[in-house]
Amino acid sequence: SRTKNLSLNEVTNTTPLSYLIINGEKKKVSSFSFINQNGKTITNEDYIGKVFLLEFFFTTCTTICPIMNTNLVHIQNSFTSFPDFGIASFTINPEFDTSEVLKIYAKENGITNPNWNLMTGERRDIYKLANDGFNLYTAASPDFVDGFEHSGYFAIIDKEGYIRSRVDPVS
């Protein structure tokens, strides 16, 4: 089936997302610097001026990661006419997921957006970014399926670098 490309009107004709508020302040993306699938250093500054989705995953995951990345590929394919849209994927298994492994993963999974970076680096830095920077749970343990556990949520970041959130109605 063909993926429908969304028009700008379809994307912008919605209620704005709320800011993620922590300790009374709008939460901004923490500074980061990691290496992407092409061996290039990518920082949070590379995403300023872009709306982007962010996830934590690992290439050998057999549970939620394949579903998350299939959904992100569908989103990527729907937003091909938006150069100010990006995706940031951080591996939580950086010892295995080198730039070379991430490049193969990108190719095998249809990741083509030049603004989609699959990033690796020091485990300590990635886990701190996930757990403290984005409030997205990430952990490693031999007791977990595949050795790792993480939130199945995506974060959405606005063009100014603020983390946005939907607000569900109280029922």
PDB file of N, CA, C and O in Angstrom, residues 60-133:
ATOM      1  N   THR A  60      19.174  -5.292  18.146  1.00  0.00           N
ATOM      2  CA  THR A  60      18.911  -6.723  18.354  1.00  0.00           C
ATOM      3  C   THR A  60      17.627  -6.974  19.138  1.00  0.00           C
ATOM      4  O   THR A  60      17.328  -8.116  19.481  1.00  0.00           O
ATOM      5  N   CYS A  61      16.863  -5.953  19.379  1.00  0.00           N
ATOM      6  CA  CYS A  61      15.599  -6.055  20.118  1.00  0.00           C
ATOM      7  C   CYS A  61      14.618  -6.936  19.349  1.00  0.00           C
ATOM      8  O   CYS A  61      14.460  -6.795  18.139  1.00  0.00           O
ATOM      9  N   THR A  62      13.970  -7.830  20.073  1.00  0.00           N
ATOM     10  CA  THR A  62      12.970  -8.714  19.445  1.00  0.00           C
ATOM     11  C   THR A  62      11.550  -8.399  19.904  1.00  0.00           C
ATOM     12  O   THR A  62      10.615  -9.090  19.522  1.00  0.00           O
ATOM     13  N   THR A  63      11.393  -7.353  20.720  1.00  0.00           N
ATOM     14  CA  THR A  63      10.060  -7.067  21.259  1.00  0.00           C
ATOM     15  C   THR A  63       9.484  -5.784  20.639  1.00  0.00           C
ATOM     16  O   THR A  63       8.963  -5.816  19.539  1.00  0.00           O
ATOM     17  N   ILE A  64       9.614  -4.651  21.303  1.00  0.00           N
ATOM     18  CA  ILE A  64       8.917  -3.445  20.870  1.00  0.00           C
ATOM     19  C   ILE A  64       9.660  -2.626  19.813  1.00  0.00           C
ATOM     20  O   ILE A  64       9.051  -1.925  19.012  1.00  0.00           O
ATOM     21  N   CYS A  65      10.982  -2.697  19.765  1.00  0.00           N
ATOM     22  CA  CYS A  65      11.762  -1.858  18.831  1.00  0.00           C
ATOM     23  C   CYS A  65      11.361  -2.038  17.365  1.00  0.00           C
ATOM     24  O   CYS A  65      11.217  -1.042  16.650  1.00  0.00           O
ATOM     25  N   PRO A  66      11.188  -3.272  16.878  1.00  0.00           N
ATOM     26  CA  PRO A  66      10.781  -3.413  15.473  1.00  0.00           C
ATOM     27  C   PRO A  66       9.444  -2.717  15.182  1.00  0.00           C
ATOM     28  O   PRO A  66       9.277  -2.113  14.117  1.00  0.00           O
ATOM     29  N   ILE A  67       8.518  -2.764  16.122  1.00  0.00           N
ATOM     30  CA  ILE A  67       7.224  -2.101  15.945  1.00  0.00           C
ATOM     31  C   ILE A  67       7.413  -0.587  15.946  1.00  0.00           C
ATOM     32  O   ILE A  67       6.861   0.128  15.096  1.00  0.00           O
ATOM     33  N   MET A  68       8.206  -0.083  16.890  1.00  0.00           N
ATOM     34  CA  MET A  68       8.450   1.357  16.975  1.00  0.00           C
ATOM     35  C   MET A  68       9.091   1.868  15.688  1.00  0.00           C
ATOM     36  O   MET A  68       8.670   2.893  15.133  1.00  0.00           O
ATOM     37  N   ASN A  69      10.093   1.155  15.190  1.00  0.00           N
ATOM     38  CA  ASN A  69      10.799   1.642  14.009  1.00  0.00           C
ATOM     39  C   ASN A  69       9.993   1.467  12.729  1.00  0.00           C
ATOM     40  O   ASN A  69      10.108   2.286  11.821  1.00  0.00           O
ATOM     41  N   THR A  70       9.148   0.463  12.661  1.00  0.00           N
ATOM     42  CA  THR A  70       8.228   0.347  11.521  1.00  0.00           C
ATOM     43  C   THR A  70       7.296   1.553  11.502  1.00  0.00           C
ATOM     44  O   THR A  70       7.053   2.148  10.446  1.00  0.00           O
ATOM     45  N   ASN A  71       6.791   1.937  12.678  1.00  0.00           N
ATOM     46  CA  ASN A  71       5.925   3.119  12.758  1.00  0.00           C
ATOM     47  C   ASN A  71       6.683   4.387  12.381  1.00  0.00           C
ATOM     48  O   ASN A  71       6.142   5.258  11.685  1.00  0.00           O
ATOM     49  N   LEU A  72       7.933   4.503  12.807  1.00  0.00           N
ATOM     50  CA  LEU A  72       8.724   5.682  12.450  1.00  0.00           C
ATOM     51  C   LEU A  72       9.015   5.730  10.948  1.00  0.00           C
ATOM     52  O   LEU A  72       9.037   6.812  10.356  1.00  0.00           O
ATOM     53  N   VAL A  73       9.230   4.588  10.311  1.00  0.00           N
ATOM     54  CA  VAL A  73       9.435   4.574   8.862  1.00  0.00           C
ATOM     55  C   VAL A  73       8.168   5.063   8.160  1.00  0.00           C
ATOM     56  O   VAL A  73       8.242   5.841   7.196  1.00  0.00           O
ATOM     57  N   HIS A  74       6.992   4.647   8.641  1.00  0.00           N
ATOM     58  CA  HIS A  74       5.731   5.145   8.064  1.00  0.00           C
ATOM     59  C   HIS A  74       5.642   6.664   8.223  1.00  0.00           C
ATOM     60  O   HIS A  74       5.238   7.365   7.292  1.00  0.00           O
ATOM     61  N   ILE A  75       6.013   7.165   9.392  1.00  0.00           N
ATOM     62  CA  ILE A  75       5.997   8.618   9.617  1.00  0.00           C
ATOM     63  C   ILE A  75       7.002   9.293   8.689  1.00  0.00           C
ATOM     64  O   ILE A  75       6.696  10.289   8.034  1.00  0.00           O
ATOM     65  N   GLN A  76       8.222   8.758   8.614  1.00  0.00           N
ATOM     66  CA  GLN A  76       9.247   9.280   7.704  1.00  0.00           C
ATOM     67  C   GLN A  76       8.690   9.390   6.287  1.00  0.00           C
ATOM     68  O   GLN A  76       8.845  10.411   5.618  1.00  0.00           O
ATOM     69  N   ASN A  77       8.027   8.339   5.822  1.00  0.00           N
ATOM     70  CA  ASN A  77       7.512   8.303   4.454  1.00  0.00           C
ATOM     71  C   ASN A  77       6.341   9.258   4.244  1.00  0.00           C
ATOM     72  O   ASN A  77       6.077   9.664   3.119  1.00  0.00           O
ATOM     73  N   SER A  78       5.651   9.619   5.320  1.00  0.00           N
ATOM     74  CA  SER A  78       4.533  10.560   5.226  1.00  0.00           C
ATOM     75  C   SER A  78       4.987  12.013   5.244  1.00  0.00           C
ATOM     76  O   SER A  78       4.244  12.900   4.855  1.00  0.00           O
ATOM     77  N   PHE A  79       6.201  12.263   5.726  1.00  0.00           N
ATOM     78  CA  PHE A  79       6.681  13.632   5.889  1.00  0.00           C
ATOM     79  C   PHE A  79       7.852  13.938   4.953  1.00  0.00           C
ATOM     80  O   PHE A  79       8.708  14.754   5.275  1.00  0.00           O
ATOM     81  N   THR A  80       7.863  13.330   3.779  1.00  0.00           N
ATOM     82  CA  THR A  80       8.988  13.517   2.853  1.00  0.00           C
ATOM     83  C   THR A  80       9.090  14.950   2.343  1.00  0.00           C
ATOM     84  O   THR A  80      10.166  15.372   1.930  1.00  0.00           O
ATOM     85  N   SER A  81       8.005  15.703   2.351  1.00  0.00           N
ATOM     86  CA  SER A  81       8.055  17.069   1.826  1.00  0.00           C
ATOM     87  C   SER A  81       8.375  18.102   2.909  1.00  0.00           C
ATOM     88  O   SER A  81       8.261  19.298   2.668  1.00  0.00           O
ATOM     89  N   PHE A  82       8.803  17.661   4.086  1.00  0.00           N
ATOM     90  CA  PHE A  82       9.117  18.571   5.186  1.00  0.00           C
ATOM     91  C   PHE A  82      10.600  18.468   5.548  1.00  0.00           C
ATOM     92  O   PHE A  82      10.993  17.617   6.343  1.00  0.00           O
ATOM     93  N   PRO A  83      11.443  19.352   5.001  1.00  0.00           N
ATOM     94  CA  PRO A  83      12.874  19.283   5.317  1.00  0.00           C
ATOM     95  C   PRO A  83      13.190  19.659   6.763  1.00  0.00           C
ATOM     96  O   PRO A  83      14.281  19.374   7.239  1.00  0.00           O
ATOM     97  N   ASP A  84      12.219  20.264   7.451  1.00  0.00           N
ATOM     98  CA  ASP A  84      12.444  20.647   8.851  1.00  0.00           C
ATOM     99  C   ASP A  84      11.853  19.623   9.818  1.00  0.00           C
ATOM    100  O   ASP A  84      11.522  19.937  10.949  1.00  0.00           O
ATOM    101  N   PHE A  85      11.750  18.367   9.365  1.00  0.00           N
ATOM    102  CA  PHE A  85      11.304  17.257  10.209  1.00  0.00           C
ATOM    103  C   PHE A  85      12.452  16.270  10.342  1.00  0.00           C
ATOM    104  O   PHE A  85      13.136  15.963   9.362  1.00  0.00           O
ATOM    105  N   GLY A  86      12.671  15.770  11.544  1.00  0.00           N
ATOM    106  CA  GLY A  86      13.737  14.803  11.750  1.00  0.00           C
ATOM    107  C   GLY A  86      13.376  13.755  12.782  1.00  0.00           C
ATOM    108  O   GLY A  86      12.358  13.857  13.473  1.00  0.00           O
ATOM    109  N   ILE A  87      14.227  12.759  12.884  1.00  0.00           N
ATOM    110  CA  ILE A  87      14.071  11.683  13.865  1.00  0.00           C
ATOM    111  C   ILE A  87      15.438  11.428  14.488  1.00  0.00           C
ATOM    112  O   ILE A  87      16.455  11.427  13.796  1.00  0.00           O
ATOM    113  N   ALA A  88      15.454  11.233  15.794  1.00  0.00           N
ATOM    114  CA  ALA A  88      16.675  10.909  16.527  1.00  0.00           C
ATOM    115  C   ALA A  88      16.454   9.582  17.244  1.00  0.00           C
ATOM    116  O   ALA A  88      15.564   9.473  18.089  1.00  0.00           O
ATOM    117  N   SER A  89      17.238   8.583  16.895  1.00  0.00           N
ATOM    118  CA  SER A  89      17.156   7.260  17.516  1.00  0.00           C
ATOM    119  C   SER A  89      18.479   6.988  18.221  1.00  0.00           C
ATOM    120  O   SER A  89      19.539   7.034  17.590  1.00  0.00           O
ATOM    121  N   PHE A  90      18.411   6.699  19.507  1.00  0.00           N
ATOM    122  CA  PHE A  90      19.607   6.442  20.307  1.00  0.00           C
ATOM    123  C   PHE A  90      19.613   4.978  20.718  1.00  0.00           C
ATOM    124  O   PHE A  90      18.657   4.497  21.318  1.00  0.00           O
ATOM    125  N   THR A  91      20.701   4.270  20.425  1.00  0.00           N
ATOM    126  CA  THR A  91      20.798   2.881  20.846  1.00  0.00           C
ATOM    127  C   THR A  91      21.074   2.805  22.349  1.00  0.00           C
ATOM    128  O   THR A  91      21.845   3.602  22.881  1.00  0.00           O
ATOM    129  N   ILE A  92      20.458   1.833  22.990  1.00  0.00           N
ATOM    130  CA  ILE A  92      20.740   1.592  24.408  1.00  0.00           C
ATOM    131  C   ILE A  92      21.697   0.402  24.564  1.00  0.00           C
ATOM    132  O   ILE A  92      21.981  -0.023  25.665  1.00  0.00           O
ATOM    133  N   ASN A  93      22.221  -0.089  23.432  1.00  0.00           N
ATOM    134  CA  ASN A  93      23.219  -1.158  23.424  1.00  0.00           C
ATOM    135  C   ASN A  93      24.418  -0.707  22.591  1.00  0.00           C
ATOM    136  O   ASN A  93      24.735  -1.299  21.555  1.00  0.00           O
ATOM    137  N   PRO A  94      25.079   0.361  23.020  1.00  0.00           N
ATOM    138  CA  PRO A  94      26.142   0.935  22.191  1.00  0.00           C
ATOM    139  C   PRO A  94      27.368   0.045  22.023  1.00  0.00           C
ATOM    140  O   PRO A  94      28.113   0.212  21.053  1.00  0.00           O
ATOM    141  N   GLU A  95      27.565  -0.903  22.919  1.00  0.00           N
ATOM    142  CA  GLU A  95      28.706  -1.808  22.770  1.00  0.00           C
ATOM    143  C   GLU A  95      28.565  -2.670  21.516  1.00  0.00           C
ATOM    144  O   GLU A  95      29.551  -2.986  20.863  1.00  0.00           O
ATOM    145  N   PHE A  96      27.351  -3.024  21.162  1.00  0.00           N
ATOM    146  CA  PHE A  96      27.093  -3.801  19.943  1.00  0.00           C
ATOM    147  C   PHE A  96      26.752  -2.890  18.771  1.00  0.00           C
ATOM    148  O   PHE A  96      27.204  -3.091  17.649  1.00  0.00           O
ATOM    149  N   ASP A  97      25.920  -1.898  19.033  1.00  0.00           N
ATOM    150  CA  ASP A  97      25.410  -1.021  17.971  1.00  0.00           C
ATOM    151  C   ASP A  97      26.405   0.086  17.634  1.00  0.00           C
ATOM    152  O   ASP A  97      26.256   1.244  18.024  1.00  0.00           O
ATOM    153  N   THR A  98      27.422  -0.286  16.879  1.00  0.00           N
ATOM    154  CA  THR A  98      28.406   0.673  16.385  1.00  0.00           C
ATOM    155  C   THR A  98      27.802   1.444  15.212  1.00  0.00           C
ATOM    156  O   THR A  98      26.721   1.097  14.704  1.00  0.00           O
ATOM    157  N   SER A  99      28.498   2.453  14.745  1.00  0.00           N
ATOM    158  CA  SER A  99      28.041   3.195  13.563  1.00  0.00           C
ATOM    159  C   SER A  99      27.814   2.255  12.384  1.00  0.00           C
ATOM    160  O   SER A  99      26.831   2.404  11.647  1.00  0.00           O
ATOM    161  N   GLU A 100      28.712   1.298  12.209  1.00  0.00           N
ATOM    162  CA  GLU A 100      28.598   0.363  11.091  1.00  0.00           C
ATOM    163  C   GLU A 100      27.345  -0.502  11.217  1.00  0.00           C
ATOM    164  O   GLU A 100      26.640  -0.732  10.234  1.00  0.00           O
ATOM    165  N   VAL A 101      27.067  -0.989  12.419  1.00  0.00           N
ATOM    166  CA  VAL A 101      25.862  -1.796  12.649  1.00  0.00           C
ATOM    167  C   VAL A 101      24.617  -0.937  12.415  1.00  0.00           C
ATOM    168  O   VAL A 101      23.650  -1.382  11.788  1.00  0.00           O
ATOM    169  N   LEU A 102      24.633   0.304  12.886  1.00  0.00           N
ATOM    170  CA  LEU A 102      23.484   1.197  12.706  1.00  0.00           C
ATOM    171  C   LEU A 102      23.261   1.522  11.224  1.00  0.00           C
ATOM    172  O   LEU A 102      22.116   1.626  10.773  1.00  0.00           O
ATOM    173  N   LYS A 103      24.330   1.636  10.456  1.00  0.00           N
ATOM    174  CA  LYS A 103      24.205   1.921   9.019  1.00  0.00           C
ATOM    175  C   LYS A 103      23.522   0.748   8.310  1.00  0.00           C
ATOM    176  O   LYS A 103      22.640   0.941   7.473  1.00  0.00           O
ATOM    177  N   ILE A 104      23.925  -0.470   8.644  1.00  0.00           N
ATOM    178  CA  ILE A 104      23.298  -1.658   8.061  1.00  0.00           C
ATOM    179  C   ILE A 104      21.834  -1.725   8.475  1.00  0.00           C
ATOM    180  O   ILE A 104      20.950  -1.992   7.654  1.00  0.00           O
ATOM    181  N   TYR A 105      21.558  -1.468   9.748  1.00  0.00           N
ATOM    182  CA  TYR A 105      20.183  -1.477  10.259  1.00  0.00           C
ATOM    183  C   TYR A 105      19.326  -0.472   9.494  1.00  0.00           C
ATOM    184  O   TYR A 105      18.192  -0.766   9.103  1.00  0.00           O
ATOM    185  N   ALA A 106      19.859   0.732   9.282  1.00  0.00           N
ATOM    186  CA  ALA A 106      19.120   1.771   8.559  1.00  0.00           C
ATOM    187  C   ALA A 106      18.770   1.291   7.155  1.00  0.00           C
ATOM    188  O   ALA A 106      17.618   1.411   6.709  1.00  0.00           O
ATOM    189  N   LYS A 107      19.738   0.734   6.471  1.00  0.00           N
ATOM    190  CA  LYS A 107      19.515   0.260   5.099  1.00  0.00           C
ATOM    191  C   LYS A 107      18.487  -0.863   5.065  1.00  0.00           C
ATOM    192  O   LYS A 107      17.580  -0.866   4.236  1.00  0.00           O
ATOM    193  N   GLU A 108      18.614  -1.824   5.970  1.00  0.00           N
ATOM    194  CA  GLU A 108      17.707  -2.982   5.988  1.00  0.00           C
ATOM    195  C   GLU A 108      16.287  -2.616   6.402  1.00  0.00           C
ATOM    196  O   GLU A 108      15.352  -3.358   6.119  1.00  0.00           O
ATOM    197  N   ASN A 109      16.121  -1.474   7.073  1.00  0.00           N
ATOM    198  CA  ASN A 109      14.801  -1.108   7.585  1.00  0.00           C
ATOM    199  C   ASN A 109      14.174   0.079   6.867  1.00  0.00           C
ATOM    200  O   ASN A 109      13.173   0.625   7.333  1.00  0.00           O
ATOM    201  N   GLY A 110      14.730   0.502   5.754  1.00  0.00           N
ATOM    202  CA  GLY A 110      14.117   1.554   4.943  1.00  0.00           C
ATOM    203  C   GLY A 110      14.247   2.951   5.525  1.00  0.00           C
ATOM    204  O   GLY A 110      13.412   3.813   5.251  1.00  0.00           O
ATOM    205  N   ILE A 111      15.271   3.179   6.319  1.00  0.00           N
ATOM    206  CA  ILE A 111      15.491   4.503   6.911  1.00  0.00           C
ATOM    207  C   ILE A 111      16.263   5.332   5.885  1.00  0.00           C
ATOM    208  O   ILE A 111      17.433   5.066   5.607  1.00  0.00           O
ATOM    209  N   THR A 112      15.572   6.330   5.309  1.00  0.00           N
ATOM    210  CA  THR A 112      16.146   7.109   4.212  1.00  0.00           C
ATOM    211  C   THR A 112      16.183   8.606   4.476  1.00  0.00           C
ATOM    212  O   THR A 112      16.892   9.322   3.767  1.00  0.00           O
ATOM    213  N   ASN A 113      15.439   9.101   5.443  1.00  0.00           N
ATOM    214  CA  ASN A 113      15.412  10.543   5.712  1.00  0.00           C
ATOM    215  C   ASN A 113      16.803  11.000   6.145  1.00  0.00           C
ATOM    216  O   ASN A 113      17.358  10.465   7.108  1.00  0.00           O
ATOM    217  N   PRO A 114      17.385  11.994   5.461  1.00  0.00           N
ATOM    218  CA  PRO A 114      18.722  12.456   5.854  1.00  0.00           C
ATOM    219  C   PRO A 114      18.741  13.106   7.241  1.00  0.00           C
ATOM    220  O   PRO A 114      19.814  13.268   7.826  1.00  0.00           O
ATOM    221  N   ASN A 115      17.574  13.452   7.766  1.00  0.00           N
ATOM    222  CA  ASN A 115      17.467  14.019   9.111  1.00  0.00           C
ATOM    223  C   ASN A 115      17.123  12.963  10.152  1.00  0.00           C
ATOM    224  O   ASN A 115      16.682  13.282  11.255  1.00  0.00           O
ATOM    225  N   TRP A 116      17.280  11.678   9.808  1.00  0.00           N
ATOM    226  CA  TRP A 116      17.070  10.589  10.772  1.00  0.00           C
ATOM    227  C   TRP A 116      18.448  10.053  11.141  1.00  0.00           C
ATOM    228  O   TRP A 116      19.121   9.397  10.345  1.00  0.00           O
ATOM    229  N   ASN A 117      18.843  10.330  12.358  1.00  0.00           N
ATOM    230  CA  ASN A 117      20.139   9.881  12.855  1.00  0.00           C
ATOM    231  C   ASN A 117      19.947   8.754  13.860  1.00  0.00           C
ATOM    232  O   ASN A 117      19.202   8.906  14.826  1.00  0.00           O
ATOM    233  N   LEU A 118      20.622   7.631  13.601  1.00  0.00           N
ATOM    234  CA  LEU A 118      20.692   6.539  14.563  1.00  0.00           C
ATOM    235  C   LEU A 118      22.028   6.718  15.265  1.00  0.00           C
ATOM    236  O   LEU A 118      23.067   6.687  14.606  1.00  0.00           O
ATOM    237  N   MET A 119      21.994   6.935  16.574  1.00  0.00           N
ATOM    238  CA  MET A 119      23.202   7.363  17.273  1.00  0.00           C
ATOM    239  C   MET A 119      23.680   6.382  18.335  1.00  0.00           C
ATOM    240  O   MET A 119      22.892   5.700  18.967  1.00  0.00           O
ATOM    241  N   THR A 120      24.988   6.387  18.489  1.00  0.00           N
ATOM    242  CA  THR A 120      25.658   5.564  19.475  1.00  0.00           C
ATOM    243  C   THR A 120      26.693   6.401  20.207  1.00  0.00           C
ATOM    244  O   THR A 120      27.067   7.475  19.742  1.00  0.00           O
ATOM    245  N   GLY A 121      27.119   5.908  21.344  1.00  0.00           N
ATOM    246  CA  GLY A 121      28.111   6.622  22.144  1.00  0.00           C
ATOM    247  C   GLY A 121      28.359   5.857  23.429  1.00  0.00           C
ATOM    248  O   GLY A 121      28.193   4.643  23.479  1.00  0.00           O
ATOM    249  N   GLU A 122      28.711   6.570  24.474  1.00  0.00           N
ATOM    250  CA  GLU A 122      28.946   5.943  25.777  1.00  0.00           C
ATOM    251  C   GLU A 122      27.604   5.588  26.421  1.00  0.00           C
ATOM    252  O   GLU A 122      26.699   6.419  26.488  1.00  0.00           O
ATOM    253  N   ARG A 123      27.503   4.359  26.899  1.00  0.00           N
ATOM    254  CA  ARG A 123      26.255   3.894  27.521  1.00  0.00           C
ATOM    255  C   ARG A 123      25.804   4.837  28.641  1.00  0.00           C
ATOM    256  O   ARG A 123      24.634   5.213  28.708  1.00  0.00           O
ATOM    257  N   ARG A 124      26.725   5.226  29.504  1.00  0.00           N
ATOM    258  CA  ARG A 124      26.397   6.108  30.632  1.00  0.00           C
ATOM    259  C   ARG A 124      25.715   7.391  30.134  1.00  0.00           C
ATOM    260  O   ARG A 124      24.715   7.835  30.684  1.00  0.00           O
ATOM    261  N   ASP A 125      26.242   7.980  29.070  1.00  0.00           N
ATOM    262  CA  ASP A 125      25.698   9.234  28.531  1.00  0.00           C
ATOM    263  C   ASP A 125      24.325   9.021  27.904  1.00  0.00           C
ATOM    264  O   ASP A 125      23.428   9.863  28.052  1.00  0.00           O
ATOM    265  N   ILE A 126      24.153   7.919  27.201  1.00  0.00           N
ATOM    266  CA  ILE A 126      22.868   7.625  26.567  1.00  0.00           C
ATOM    267  C   ILE A 126      21.791   7.383  27.627  1.00  0.00           C
ATOM    268  O   ILE A 126      20.681   7.915  27.535  1.00  0.00           O
ATOM    269  N   TYR A 127      22.107   6.604  28.653  1.00  0.00           N
ATOM    270  CA  TYR A 127      21.124   6.297  29.687  1.00  0.00           C
ATOM    271  C   TYR A 127      20.764   7.547  30.492  1.00  0.00           C
ATOM    272  O   TYR A 127      19.609   7.738  30.867  1.00  0.00           O
ATOM    273  N   LYS A 128      21.747   8.401  30.738  1.00  0.00           N
ATOM    274  CA  LYS A 128      21.468   9.659  31.435  1.00  0.00           C
ATOM    275  C   LYS A 128      20.542  10.531  30.580  1.00  0.00           C
ATOM    276  O   LYS A 128      19.593  11.122  31.093  1.00  0.00           O
ATOM    277  N   LEU A 129      20.801  10.604  29.286  1.00  0.00           N
ATOM    278  CA  LEU A 129      19.951  11.373  28.383  1.00  0.00           C
ATOM    279  C   LEU A 129      18.528  10.828  28.401  1.00  0.00           C
ATOM    280  O   LEU A 129      17.560  11.589  28.477  1.00  0.00           O
ATOM    281  N   ALA A 130      18.387   9.508  28.336  1.00  0.00           N
ATOM    282  CA  ALA A 130      17.052   8.893  28.329  1.00  0.00           C
ATOM    283  C   ALA A 130      16.317   9.153  29.637  1.00  0.00           C
ATOM    284  O   ALA A 130      15.212   9.697  29.647  1.00  0.00           O
ATOM    285  N   ASN A 131      16.930   8.743  30.726  1.00  0.00           N
ATOM    286  CA  ASN A 131      16.244   8.755  32.021  1.00  0.00           C
ATOM    287  C   ASN A 131      16.082  10.149  32.607  1.00  0.00           C
ATOM    288  O   ASN A 131      15.035  10.465  33.176  1.00  0.00           O
ATOM    289  N   ASP A 132      17.106  10.981  32.488  1.00  0.00           N
ATOM    290  CA  ASP A 132      17.054  12.322  33.082  1.00  0.00           C
ATOM    291  C   ASP A 132      16.670  13.388  32.065  1.00  0.00           C
ATOM    292  O   ASP A 132      15.905  14.299  32.372  1.00  0.00           O
ATOM    293  N   GLY A 133      17.221  13.288  30.854  1.00  0.00           N
ATOM    294  CA  GLY A 133      16.983  14.317  29.850  1.00  0.00           C
ATOM    295  C   GLY A 133      15.599  14.273  29.236  1.00  0.00           C
ATOM    296  O   GLY A 133      15.015  15.304  28.937  1.00  0.00           O
TER     297      GLY A 133
END
